[in-house]
XYZ file of C-alpha atoms in Angstrom:
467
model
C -15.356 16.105 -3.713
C -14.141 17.449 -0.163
C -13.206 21.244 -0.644
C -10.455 22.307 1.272
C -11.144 24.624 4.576
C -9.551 27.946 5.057
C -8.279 28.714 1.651
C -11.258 31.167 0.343
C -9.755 33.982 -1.011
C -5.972 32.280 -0.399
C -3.387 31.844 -3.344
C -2.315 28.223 -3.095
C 0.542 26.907 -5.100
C 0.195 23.148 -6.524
C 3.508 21.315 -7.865
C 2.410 18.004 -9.944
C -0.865 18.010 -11.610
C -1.235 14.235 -11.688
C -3.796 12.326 -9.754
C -3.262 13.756 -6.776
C -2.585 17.438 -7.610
C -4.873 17.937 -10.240
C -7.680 16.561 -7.589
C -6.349 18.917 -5.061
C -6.569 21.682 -7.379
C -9.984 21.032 -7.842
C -10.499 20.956 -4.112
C -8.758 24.168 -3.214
C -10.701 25.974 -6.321
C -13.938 24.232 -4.671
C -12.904 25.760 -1.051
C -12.079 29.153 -2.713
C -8.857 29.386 -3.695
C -6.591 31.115 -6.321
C -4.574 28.169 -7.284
C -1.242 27.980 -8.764
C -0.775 25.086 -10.806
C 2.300 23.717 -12.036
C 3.752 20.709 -14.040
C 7.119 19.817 -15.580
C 5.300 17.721 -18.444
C 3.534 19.190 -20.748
C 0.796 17.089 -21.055
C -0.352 17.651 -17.429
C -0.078 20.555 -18.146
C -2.502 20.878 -20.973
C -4.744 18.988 -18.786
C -4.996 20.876 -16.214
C -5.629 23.931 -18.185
C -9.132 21.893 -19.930
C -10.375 22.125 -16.517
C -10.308 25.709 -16.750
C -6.453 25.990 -14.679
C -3.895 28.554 -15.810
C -0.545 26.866 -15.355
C 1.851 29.353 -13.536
C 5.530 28.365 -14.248
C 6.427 28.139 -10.399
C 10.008 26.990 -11.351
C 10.693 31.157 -11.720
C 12.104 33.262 -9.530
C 9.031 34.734 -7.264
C 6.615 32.448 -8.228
C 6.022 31.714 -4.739
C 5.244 35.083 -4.159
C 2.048 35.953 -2.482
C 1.209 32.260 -1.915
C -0.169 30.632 1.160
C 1.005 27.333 1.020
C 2.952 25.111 -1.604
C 0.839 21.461 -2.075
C 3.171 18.888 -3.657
C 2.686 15.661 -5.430
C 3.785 12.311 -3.590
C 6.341 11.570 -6.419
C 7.639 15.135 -5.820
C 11.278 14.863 -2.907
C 11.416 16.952 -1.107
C 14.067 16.353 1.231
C 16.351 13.431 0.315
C 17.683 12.550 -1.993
C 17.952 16.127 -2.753
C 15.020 18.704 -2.390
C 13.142 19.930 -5.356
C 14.114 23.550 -6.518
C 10.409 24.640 -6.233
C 10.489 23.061 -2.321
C 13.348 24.435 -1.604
C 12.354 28.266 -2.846
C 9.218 27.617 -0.358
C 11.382 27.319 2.352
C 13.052 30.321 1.589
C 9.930 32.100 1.119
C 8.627 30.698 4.286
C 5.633 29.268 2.188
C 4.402 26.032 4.209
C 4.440 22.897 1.952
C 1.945 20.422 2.380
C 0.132 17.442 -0.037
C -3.654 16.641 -0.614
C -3.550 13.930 2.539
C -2.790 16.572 5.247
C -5.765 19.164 3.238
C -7.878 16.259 3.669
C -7.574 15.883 7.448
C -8.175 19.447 7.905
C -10.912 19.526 5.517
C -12.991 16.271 6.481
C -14.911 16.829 9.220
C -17.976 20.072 8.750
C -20.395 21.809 10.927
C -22.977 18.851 9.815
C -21.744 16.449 11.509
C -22.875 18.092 14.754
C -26.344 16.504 13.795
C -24.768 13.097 14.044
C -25.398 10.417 16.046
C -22.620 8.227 14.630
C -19.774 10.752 12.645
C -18.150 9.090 9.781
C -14.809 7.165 10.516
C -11.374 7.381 8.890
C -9.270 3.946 8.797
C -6.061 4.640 7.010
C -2.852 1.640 6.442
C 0.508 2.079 5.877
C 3.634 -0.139 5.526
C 5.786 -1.337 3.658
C 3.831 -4.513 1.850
C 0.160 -5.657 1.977
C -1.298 -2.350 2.754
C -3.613 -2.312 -0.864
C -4.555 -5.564 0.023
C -5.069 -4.984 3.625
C -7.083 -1.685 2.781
C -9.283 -3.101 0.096
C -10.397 -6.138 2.384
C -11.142 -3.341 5.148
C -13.325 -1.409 2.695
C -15.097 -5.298 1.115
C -15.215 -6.119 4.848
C -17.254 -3.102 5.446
C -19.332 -3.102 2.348
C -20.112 -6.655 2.848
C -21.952 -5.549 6.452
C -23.794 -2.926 4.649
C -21.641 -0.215 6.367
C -20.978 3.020 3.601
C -17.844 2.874 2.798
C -15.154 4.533 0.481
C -11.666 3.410 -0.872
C -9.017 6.214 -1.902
C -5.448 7.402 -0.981
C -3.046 5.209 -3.138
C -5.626 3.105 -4.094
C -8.891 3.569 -5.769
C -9.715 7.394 -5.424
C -7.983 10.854 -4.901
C -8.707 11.241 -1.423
C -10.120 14.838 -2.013
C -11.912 13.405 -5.362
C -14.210 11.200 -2.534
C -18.013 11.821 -1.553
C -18.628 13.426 1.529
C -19.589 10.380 3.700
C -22.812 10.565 5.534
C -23.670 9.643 9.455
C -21.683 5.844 9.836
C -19.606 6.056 7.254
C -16.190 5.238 6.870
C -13.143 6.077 4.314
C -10.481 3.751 4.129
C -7.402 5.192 3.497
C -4.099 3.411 1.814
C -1.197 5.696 2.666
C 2.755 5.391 1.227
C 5.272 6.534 3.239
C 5.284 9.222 0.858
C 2.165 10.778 1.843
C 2.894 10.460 5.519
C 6.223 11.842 5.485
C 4.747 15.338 4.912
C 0.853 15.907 5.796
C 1.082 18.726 7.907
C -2.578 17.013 9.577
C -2.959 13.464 10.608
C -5.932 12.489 12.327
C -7.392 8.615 11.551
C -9.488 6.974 13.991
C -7.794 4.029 13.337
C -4.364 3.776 12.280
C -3.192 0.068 11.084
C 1.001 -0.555 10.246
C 0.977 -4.037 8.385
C 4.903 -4.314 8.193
C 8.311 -2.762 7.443
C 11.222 -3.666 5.327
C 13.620 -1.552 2.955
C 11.934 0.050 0.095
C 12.462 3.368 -1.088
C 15.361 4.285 0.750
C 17.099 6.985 -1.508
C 13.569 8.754 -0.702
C 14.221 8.756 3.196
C 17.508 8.975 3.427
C 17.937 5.622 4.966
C 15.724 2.941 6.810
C 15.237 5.172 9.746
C 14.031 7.965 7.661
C 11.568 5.314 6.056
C 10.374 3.817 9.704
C 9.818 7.665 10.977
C 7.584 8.721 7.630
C 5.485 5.561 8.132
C 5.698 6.484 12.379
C 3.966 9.649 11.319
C 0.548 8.199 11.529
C 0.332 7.431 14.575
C 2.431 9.552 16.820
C 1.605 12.628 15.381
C -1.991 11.141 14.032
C -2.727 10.499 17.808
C -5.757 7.495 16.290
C -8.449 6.440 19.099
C -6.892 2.657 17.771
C -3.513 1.387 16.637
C -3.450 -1.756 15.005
C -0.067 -2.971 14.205
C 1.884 -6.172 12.873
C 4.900 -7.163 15.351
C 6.870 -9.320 13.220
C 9.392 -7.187 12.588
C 11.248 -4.752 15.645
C 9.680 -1.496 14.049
C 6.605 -3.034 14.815
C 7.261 -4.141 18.181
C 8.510 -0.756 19.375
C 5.855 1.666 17.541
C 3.116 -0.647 19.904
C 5.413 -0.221 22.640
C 5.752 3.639 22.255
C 1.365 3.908 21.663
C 0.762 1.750 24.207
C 0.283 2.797 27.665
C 0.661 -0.873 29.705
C 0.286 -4.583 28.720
C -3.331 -4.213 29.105
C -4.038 -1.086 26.693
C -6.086 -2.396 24.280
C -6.565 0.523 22.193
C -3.255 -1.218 20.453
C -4.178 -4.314 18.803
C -0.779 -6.426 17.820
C -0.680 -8.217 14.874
C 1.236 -10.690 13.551
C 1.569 -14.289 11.180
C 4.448 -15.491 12.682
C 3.708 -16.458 16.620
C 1.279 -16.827 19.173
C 0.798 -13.827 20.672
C 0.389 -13.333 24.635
C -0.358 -10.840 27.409
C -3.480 -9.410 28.909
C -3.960 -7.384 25.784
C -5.993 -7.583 22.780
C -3.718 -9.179 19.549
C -5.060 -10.859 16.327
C -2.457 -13.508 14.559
C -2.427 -16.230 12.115
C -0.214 -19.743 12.839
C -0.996 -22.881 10.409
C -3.800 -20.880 8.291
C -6.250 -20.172 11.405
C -6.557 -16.833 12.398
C -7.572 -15.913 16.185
C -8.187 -12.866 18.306
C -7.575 -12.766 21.744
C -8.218 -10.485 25.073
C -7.231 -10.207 28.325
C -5.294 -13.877 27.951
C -8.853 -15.857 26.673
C -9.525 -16.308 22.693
C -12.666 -14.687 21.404
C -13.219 -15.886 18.011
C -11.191 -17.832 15.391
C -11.514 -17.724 11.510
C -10.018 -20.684 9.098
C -8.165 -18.474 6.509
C -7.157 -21.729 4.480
C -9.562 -22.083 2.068
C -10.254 -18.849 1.398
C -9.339 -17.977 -2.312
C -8.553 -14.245 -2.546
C -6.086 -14.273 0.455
C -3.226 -17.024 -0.115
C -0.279 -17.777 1.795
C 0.867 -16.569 4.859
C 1.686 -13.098 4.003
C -1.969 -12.823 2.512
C -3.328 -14.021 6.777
C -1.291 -11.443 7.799
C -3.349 -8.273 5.947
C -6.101 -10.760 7.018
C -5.203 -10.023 10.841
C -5.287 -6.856 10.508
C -8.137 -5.945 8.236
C -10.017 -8.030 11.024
C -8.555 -6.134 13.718
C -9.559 -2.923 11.869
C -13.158 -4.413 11.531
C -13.272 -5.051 14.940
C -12.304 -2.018 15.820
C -15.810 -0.740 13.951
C -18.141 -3.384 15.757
C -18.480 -5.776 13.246
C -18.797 -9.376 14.392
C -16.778 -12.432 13.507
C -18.745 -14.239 11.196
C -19.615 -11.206 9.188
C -15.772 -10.479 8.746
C -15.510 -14.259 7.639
C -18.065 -14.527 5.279
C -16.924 -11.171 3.739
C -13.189 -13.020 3.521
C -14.472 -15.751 1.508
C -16.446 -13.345 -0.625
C -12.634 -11.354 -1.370
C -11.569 -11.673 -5.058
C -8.327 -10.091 -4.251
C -6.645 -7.351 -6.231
C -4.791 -7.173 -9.527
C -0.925 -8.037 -9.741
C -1.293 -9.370 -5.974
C -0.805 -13.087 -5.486
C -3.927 -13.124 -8.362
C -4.366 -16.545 -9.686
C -5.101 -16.032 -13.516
C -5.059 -19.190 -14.935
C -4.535 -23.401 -14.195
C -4.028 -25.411 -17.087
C -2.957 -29.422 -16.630
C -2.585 -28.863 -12.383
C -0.435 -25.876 -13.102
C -1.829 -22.582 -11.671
C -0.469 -19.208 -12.940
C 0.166 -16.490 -10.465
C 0.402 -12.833 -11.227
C 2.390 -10.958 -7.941
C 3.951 -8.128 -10.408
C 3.072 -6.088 -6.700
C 6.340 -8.115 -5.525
C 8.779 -4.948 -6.156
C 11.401 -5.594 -3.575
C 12.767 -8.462 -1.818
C 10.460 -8.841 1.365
C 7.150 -8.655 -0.529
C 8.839 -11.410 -3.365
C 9.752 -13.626 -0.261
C 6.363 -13.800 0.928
C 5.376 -15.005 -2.217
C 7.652 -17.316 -2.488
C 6.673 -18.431 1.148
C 3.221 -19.059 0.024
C 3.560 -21.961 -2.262
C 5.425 -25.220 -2.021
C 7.006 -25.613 -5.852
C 7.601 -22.523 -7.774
C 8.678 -21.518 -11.311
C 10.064 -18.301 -10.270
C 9.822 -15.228 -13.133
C 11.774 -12.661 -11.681
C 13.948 -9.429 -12.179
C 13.809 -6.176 -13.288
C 15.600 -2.850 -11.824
C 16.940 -3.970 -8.376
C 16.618 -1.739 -5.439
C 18.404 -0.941 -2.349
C 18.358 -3.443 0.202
C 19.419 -6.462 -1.525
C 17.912 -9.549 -2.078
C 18.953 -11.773 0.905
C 15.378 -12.013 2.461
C 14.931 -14.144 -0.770
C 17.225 -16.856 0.249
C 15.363 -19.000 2.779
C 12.812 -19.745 -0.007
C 14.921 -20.768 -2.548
C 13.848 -24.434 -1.117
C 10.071 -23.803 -2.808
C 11.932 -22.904 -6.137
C 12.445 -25.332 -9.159
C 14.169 -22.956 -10.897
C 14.080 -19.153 -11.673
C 13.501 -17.311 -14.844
C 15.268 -14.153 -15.244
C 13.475 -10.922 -16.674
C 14.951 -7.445 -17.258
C 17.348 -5.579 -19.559
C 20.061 -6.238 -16.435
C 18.985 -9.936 -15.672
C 22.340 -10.913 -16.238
C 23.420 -8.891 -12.956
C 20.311 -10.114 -11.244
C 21.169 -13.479 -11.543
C 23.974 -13.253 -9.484
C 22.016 -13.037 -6.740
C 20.543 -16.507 -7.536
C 24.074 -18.174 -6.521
C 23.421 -22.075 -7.065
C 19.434 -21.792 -7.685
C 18.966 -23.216 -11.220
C 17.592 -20.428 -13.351
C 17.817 -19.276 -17.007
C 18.114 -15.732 -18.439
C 14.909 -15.069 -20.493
C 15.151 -11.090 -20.643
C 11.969 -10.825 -21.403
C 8.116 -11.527 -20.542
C 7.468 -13.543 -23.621
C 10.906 -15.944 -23.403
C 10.198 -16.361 -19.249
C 6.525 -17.309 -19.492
C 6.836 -19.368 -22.445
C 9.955 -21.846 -21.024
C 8.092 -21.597 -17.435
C 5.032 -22.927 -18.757
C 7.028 -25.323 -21.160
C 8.611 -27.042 -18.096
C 5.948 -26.448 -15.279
C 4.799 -30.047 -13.963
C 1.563 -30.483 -11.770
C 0.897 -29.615 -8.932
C 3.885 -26.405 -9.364
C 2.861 -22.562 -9.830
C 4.393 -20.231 -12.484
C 4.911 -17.090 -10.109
C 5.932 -13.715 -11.799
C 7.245 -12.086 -8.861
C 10.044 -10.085 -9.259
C 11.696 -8.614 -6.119
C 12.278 -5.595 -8.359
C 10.689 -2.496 -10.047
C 9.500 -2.368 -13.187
C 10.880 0.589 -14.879
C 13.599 -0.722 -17.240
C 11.088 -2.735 -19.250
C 7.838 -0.894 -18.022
C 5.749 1.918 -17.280
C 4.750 0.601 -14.071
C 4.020 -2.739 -11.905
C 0.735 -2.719 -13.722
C 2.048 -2.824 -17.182
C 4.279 -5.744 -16.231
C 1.470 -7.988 -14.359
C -0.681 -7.059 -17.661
C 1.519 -8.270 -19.945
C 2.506 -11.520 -18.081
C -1.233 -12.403 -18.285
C -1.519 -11.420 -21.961
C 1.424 -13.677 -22.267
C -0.175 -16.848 -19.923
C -3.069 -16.680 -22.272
C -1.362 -16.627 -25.243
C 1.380 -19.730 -24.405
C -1.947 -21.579 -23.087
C -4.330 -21.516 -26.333
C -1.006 -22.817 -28.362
């Protein structure tokens, strides 16, 4: 556990006692504090009081009273689409509001590491899709060089639930937009943006307000090293705004679309060979085409950057490759679960919106598409250029009727559900063709989460494949 600095003897409010805010109310209590804890749902609730919390109802008037700060969940607005009540009587109180990422930054570093010859390292992602990916190969990369290394944020760990590291060691940090957007402290040593495209926009009010939480982390996180992908213009401008000239290469560009150029330092991917370059010579190249855990082209793009990030830490090359080919991958993220008679079954239940479904789709030459679920703002026309790698689409979801629409003259059928999609997929599949779920949609009219969906399409491969 870290405990949070500068709360001993401070009354600190906590709204959302899931992962996050029950872990930061054990890190405030750890650092000292009188904590406030507070949960719509009942259950949470009666978890957080077997820990030894007493819930305080913060939803009445003058809760807020008294307090120091208000720390809220990720899943908790608090601006758009419309603020929470228990934000909004913070404000009026004048009661700063803050989450467990920005206590972390302020809490991280202690008087020990002045004994240090080496201080411990924090690499944290963000973007729109690959960043779990991206930040797991980071932490294998580092793991596989013997480096001490820890995984939390929106993957693995509460970030205040993690060890302190020792001298060398390193956290790697997945962040959502939604922790960015309101840390009151960002300080990574190295800051890496995979990509942007429209997700969660009711959230931000807009793409903008998406683009400037994910901007966060680097202009006001001020990391000794930016690495970030340039395939998009939100890209291309945040390196233009960290950089200082052409030549600054404490911003490393990214990308696994083009060649990239200049006296600078820049990682990218073209035909399944990665290659990193500075000041205008190549310094090493990696052949990302055989490697199993990291498929298609989207998949050499988190490669790029983990690298980059790697790089930035001094490990060589070949140690980053052999760790690459070591990569399993991660659940419900281009994960190859079965092959049966030359057709493989791919679980991408990650796929949520549009972008990430068309890089999927990108990744493999003939596809039996399961897709749908609840659609999200944005639309679906980044889909459309691969419709070429589809044989035909198989609709999920209680609205896959409406989805469909989107499909124009692709030939697909409406299945509605898991069981009906994976059994006429596989029924029709010929070699050499992959049965992707990937559904360019969340999961929340048919399940609890993206989890629950990719679990239940693999309970449903094996079960069509021991008929």
């Amino acid at each position: 556990m870290i405990p949070v600095r500068g709360v001993n003897g401070a009354r600190v409010a906590v709204l959302g006692l899931g992962r996050s805010g029950l872990s930061a109310a054990r890190a405030l209590r750890a650092g000292g504090a009188e904590v406030l804890p507070w949960d719509d749902n009942e259950a949470a609730r009666a978890a957080a009081e077997a820990e030894g919390f007493a819930p305080a109802d913060l939803t009445r008037a003058g809760a807020l009273e008294g307090a120091a700060a208000l720390i809220l969940s990720p899943g908790i607005p608090h601006l758009y689409p419309a603020p929470n009540p228990v934000v909004a009587a913070a404000w009026a109180a004048g009661v700063p509001v803050d989450n467990d990422i920005g206590l972390f930054f302020r809490s991280f570093a202690t008087e020990a590491w002045e004994s240090f010859d080496s201080p411990p390292k924090v690499i944290a992602v963000t973007g729109s899709n690959g960043k779990s990916t991206t930040a797991a190969l980071i932490h294998h990369v580092l793991a596989a060089s013997g480096r001490d290394s820890q995984l939390a944020g929106n993957i693995g760990r509460g970030v205040l639930d993690i060890d302190p590291p020792g001298e060398g060691g390193a956290v790697v940090l997945e962040l959502s937009s939604y922790q960015t957007e309101l840390a009151r402290a960002l300080t990574p040593d190295i800051a890496v943006f995979t990509n942007l495209s429209a997700d969660h926009l009711d959230r931000h009010g807009g793409l903008g307000g998406y683009f400037a939480a994910k901007r966060r982390l680097f202009a006001e996180g001020g990391p000794d090293r930016a690495v970030i992908g340039v395939d998009e213009d939100e890209g291309r401008f945040l390196a233009n705004q960290m950089a200082e000239g052409p030549g600054d290469d404490r911003v490393i560009r990214v990308s696994a679309e083009a060649k990239l150029a200049g006296p600078g330092w820049s990682v990218f991917a073209r035909k399944g060979f990665l290659a990193e370059w500075r000041k205008g010579r190549q310094v090493a190249s990696i052949d990302l085409r055989g490697v199993p855990g990291l498929p298609g082209a989207h998949n050499h793009q988190n490669a790029c950057a983990a690298y980059a990030a790697a790089r930035c830490l001094g490990i060589g090359p070949r140690e980053i490759e052999r760790a690459f080919n070591d990569f399993a991958g991660l659940p419900h993220r281009s994960q190859l679960v079965a092959e049966a008679g030359g057709v493989r079954f791919v679980n991408d239940s990650k796929a949520t919106n549009a972008a990430s479904a068309a890089r999927a789709l990108a990744a493999f030459p003939r596809i039996r598409w399961i897709c749908g679920g609840l659609e999200k703002e944005g639309g679906l026309g980044a889909l459309t250029p691969h419709f070429g790698h589809v044989a035909k689409a198989y609709v999920i979801g209680r609205e896959a009727a409406g989805f469909a629409l989107h499909l124009r003259d692709l030939p697909h059928e409406l299945c509605t559900t898991m069981a009906a999609a994976v059994a006429r997929a596989a029924e029709e599949a010929e070699a050499g063709e992959v049965v992707l779920l990937a559904p360019a949609a969340a999961s929340f009219d048919q399940y609890d989460n993206f989890e629950k969906r990719g679990e239940d399409f693999i309970a449903e491969v094996a079960r069509v494949l021991q008929r």
